[in-house]
Amino acid sequence: MATSTDPQPSAAHAADSHDLIRVHGARENNLKDVSVGIPKRRLTVFTGVSGSGKSSLVFDTVAAESQRLINETYSAFVQGFMPALARPEVDVLDGLTTAIIVDQQRIGADPRSTVGTVTDANAMLRILFSRLGQPHIGPPSAYAFNVPSVRASGAITVERGAKKAEKATFTRTGGMCPRCEGRGTVSDIDLSRLYDDSKSISEGAFTIPGWKSDSFWTVRLYAESGFLDPDKPIRRFTKQEMQDFLYREPTKVKVEGVNLTYEGLIPKIRKSFLSKDREAMQPHIRAFVDRAVTFTACPECEGTRLSEGARRSKINGISIADACAMQISDLAGWVRGLAEPSVAPLLTALRGTLDSFGEIGLGYLSLDRPSGTLSGGEAQRVKMIRHLGSSLTDVTYVFDEPTIGLHPHDIQRMNDLLLRLRDKGNTVLVVEHKPETILIADHVVDLGPGAGTAGGTVCFEGTVDGLRSSGTVTGRHLDDRAALKTSVRKPVGTLAVRGASANNLRDVDVDIPLGVLVVVTGVAGSGKSSLVHGALPGQPGAADAGVVSIDQSAIRGSRRSNPATYTGLLDPVRKAFAKANGVKPALFSANSEGACPNCNGAGVIYTDLAMMAGVASTCEECEGKRFQASVLEYRLGGRDISEVLAMPVTEAEEFFGSGEARTPAAHRILGRLADVGLGYLSLGQPLTTLSGGERQRLKLATQMAEKGRVYVLDEPTTGLHLADVEQLLGLLDRLVDSGKSVIVIEHHQAVMAHADWIIDLGPGAGHDGGRIVFEGTPADLVAARSTLTGEHLAAYVGA
């Protein structure tokens, strides 16, 4: 019989000594030879001002190297399909474990991607209905709106003895609605937006962006195709000409000796405009599509995306379409009421997934909600659901501000989930600014002391108590509490919202005061965005008031885009250089005539090494300056264009404010960038390297030039350090004092305390919300304590 002896406590196993992730000499982006030891199986919070290097250390160094090493274990064939990752700039990275990144990247906006498909809840529901649904219509694929029904028939030859052909048929039952192909909406094109039918094609009848009369591939193709008369007004086309003009199948034609493909206008527009992601379009193209195309719920499936058979098959009177349309908290209750021993394990798994939505504060969603409509915070929490029930342990979970979009009431639940992941034996790394989450950390790494080039060093490493007494910017502001305003501004008018019923709003009537700072708050999912972004713009009077909305949608831009190009700053700068030197402005664009011919103005040469990580090396010809040598000989105020683009905003503001380089148009834009706290940003820094908080403030600076009198901001404290919130409040005050009205959707108690007027929605989320539960001053809200927001704000200000 085998015997066992207890190991002596002094004889520690060698494997247990690897309890640190060691980073030595990290130099990614603005990091300055950073060295830290991150404890494993603990919760570590990384903090510091926006732009101090937190994401560079956590995501671009630790997580990126872990993912790169894992990818290298796959076969060369598989690696060919994976993104190539370069090794981070770091001397030593030791003790890494598998990293799972749960970031705020929006989930793809494909119309067939929903909350249910992303979390696998739909897959379990499909199996459930295929087992219990009556009438039975087929396997799980019969309930899937991404699977079309297929029928085929023909002959097959069976090679057995005397070969003979046998008749065969094949059918597959899918759940896709044949009319809308599983999208839930159908598009209708307004022909009057495509052309003026009183004109002929040769007279310029087309009103489509980019379709100019001399365009060889578009207008001239139609004019010279031979299918229609280019000199006849479109309204006088014969029936056949109109059919060919609008709907003709692709047909080969010869125009001026060149072989081209002619097809009807409607299919051409569908392919060239409607097949693209709307958010990726240029603004003028997007405006055209919004004018010309109307999207309506599919009349055949009533927007459910499912075929008639899938809608008819039910369990206890509920179809899969009804189940997906339910609020998830209600769906969880319905699933709990099903008692069928044959599918007991499936029901247990489905209940677990649906209950996770409630735990994470997303019980107000429905499974048929398109994933592209989720906010960054919601998308991150939906991704978390995959990991909560995971059997994996001893992995590194990396979170990017998981409290974004969460009411103080919901932050406690998020903290509990982070601690649950840690207690399973995982290493949890969190980039965060909210003190509520910093306080639960086992270990804190504070980066700074400033942002951009003034950051990139570790200011403190240790416990939360140590951080408090450390004297760093974060330590000093950790226990900051904003006081309630002693006096509030008086409104100069109101913007009336009547009968708002978008999403979960319940016929809401509210008067939003103008000329003051208004904060719209409430738990996540209570209807704040539906009221401010959905109902407000459509109200009579909103257009007259000049409402400018700045939401959290991502900035579209390549690595060639930078703050100078995005804000329009480069135009006056190029003109100033051109005027001072007597040459064309196009010379001073790295995307135009002035670009270095070797790197095409990118400043770096990208070498693709097939399935190995690509290498970016500084261009030897322009030394990374992006311009031709001849262009750099032209100067303005003693500086060439590459030196100007390397300047931080504060230095550039001084440079263009006086002397030979004085350019009022550029100075105004730079002043706005400094106002929103981006003074440290260099003008030529690629947009792709900016943090989330920096990108939103960049949008705010750009929109401040608009003529609007009412600014609508969506959680402007996103990505802001505790110390930066004070600067934001100062900016909001300046906007209001200059005669603007500011409406802010916000959960941050410092912003609530600073408001002149608060509109609180609730009392809960989803169908438990959608009502106004309080309107009044912050002091009245604290005194009443009648809502969740009131209780948390009272605790925050110490009332």
PDB file of C-alpha atoms in Angstrom, residues 188-196 205-211 265-266 268-270 272-274 276 278 281-295:
ATOM      1  CA  ASP A 188     -35.532  51.354 -49.678  1.00  0.00           C
ATOM      2  CA  ILE A 189     -33.751  53.802 -52.000  1.00  0.00           C
ATOM      3  CA  ASP A 190     -35.295  57.213 -52.694  1.00  0.00           C
ATOM      4  CA  LEU A 191     -34.638  57.621 -56.447  1.00  0.00           C
ATOM      5  CA  SER A 192     -35.169  61.397 -56.285  1.00  0.00           C
ATOM      6  CA  ARG A 193     -31.978  61.591 -54.183  1.00  0.00           C
ATOM      7  CA  LEU A 194     -29.940  59.807 -56.906  1.00  0.00           C
ATOM      8  CA  TYR A 195     -30.830  61.944 -59.922  1.00  0.00           C
ATOM      9  CA  ASP A 196     -32.909  64.866 -61.158  1.00  0.00           C
ATOM     10  CA  ALA A 205     -28.727  64.545 -63.859  1.00  0.00           C
ATOM     11  CA  PHE A 206     -26.849  62.517 -61.206  1.00  0.00           C
ATOM     12  CA  THR A 207     -26.728  63.939 -57.656  1.00  0.00           C
ATOM     13  CA  ILE A 208     -24.573  61.125 -56.204  1.00  0.00           C
ATOM     14  CA  PRO A 209     -21.314  62.251 -54.465  1.00  0.00           C
ATOM     15  CA  GLY A 210     -18.299  61.754 -56.732  1.00  0.00           C
ATOM     16  CA  TRP A 211     -20.380  61.114 -59.897  1.00  0.00           C
ATOM     17  CA  LEU A 265     -28.150  52.026 -60.937  1.00  0.00           C
ATOM     18  CA  ILE A 266     -29.907  50.372 -57.964  1.00  0.00           C
ATOM     19  CA  LYS A 268     -24.576  49.564 -58.314  1.00  0.00           C
ATOM     20  CA  ILE A 269     -25.558  51.879 -55.431  1.00  0.00           C
ATOM     21  CA  ARG A 270     -26.234  48.886 -53.159  1.00  0.00           C
ATOM     22  CA  SER A 272     -20.816  50.752 -53.705  1.00  0.00           C
ATOM     23  CA  PHE A 273     -22.542  52.418 -50.742  1.00  0.00           C
ATOM     24  CA  LEU A 274     -24.847  50.088 -48.814  1.00  0.00           C
ATOM     25  CA  LYS A 276     -20.039  49.326 -46.406  1.00  0.00           C
ATOM     26  CA  ARG A 278     -21.917  53.333 -42.282  1.00  0.00           C
ATOM     27  CA  MET A 281     -17.875  56.342 -44.461  1.00  0.00           C
ATOM     28  CA  GLN A 282     -16.650  59.878 -45.008  1.00  0.00           C
ATOM     29  CA  PRO A 283     -19.074  62.429 -43.510  1.00  0.00           C
ATOM     30  CA  HIS A 284     -20.459  63.677 -46.871  1.00  0.00           C
ATOM     31  CA  ILE A 285     -21.001  60.085 -48.121  1.00  0.00           C
ATOM     32  CA  ARG A 286     -22.719  59.164 -44.854  1.00  0.00           C
ATOM     33  CA  ALA A 287     -24.993  62.222 -45.157  1.00  0.00           C
ATOM     34  CA  PHE A 288     -25.914  61.162 -48.721  1.00  0.00           C
ATOM     35  CA  VAL A 289     -26.717  57.572 -47.614  1.00  0.00           C
ATOM     36  CA  ASP A 290     -28.819  58.885 -44.717  1.00  0.00           C
ATOM     37  CA  ARG A 291     -30.784  61.045 -47.183  1.00  0.00           C
ATOM     38  CA  ALA A 292     -31.157  58.506 -49.965  1.00  0.00           C
ATOM     39  CA  VAL A 293     -31.786  55.283 -48.047  1.00  0.00           C
ATOM     40  CA  THR A 294     -34.502  54.453 -45.535  1.00  0.00           C
ATOM     41  CA  PHE A 295     -34.201  51.341 -43.376  1.00  0.00           C
TER      42      PHE A 295
END
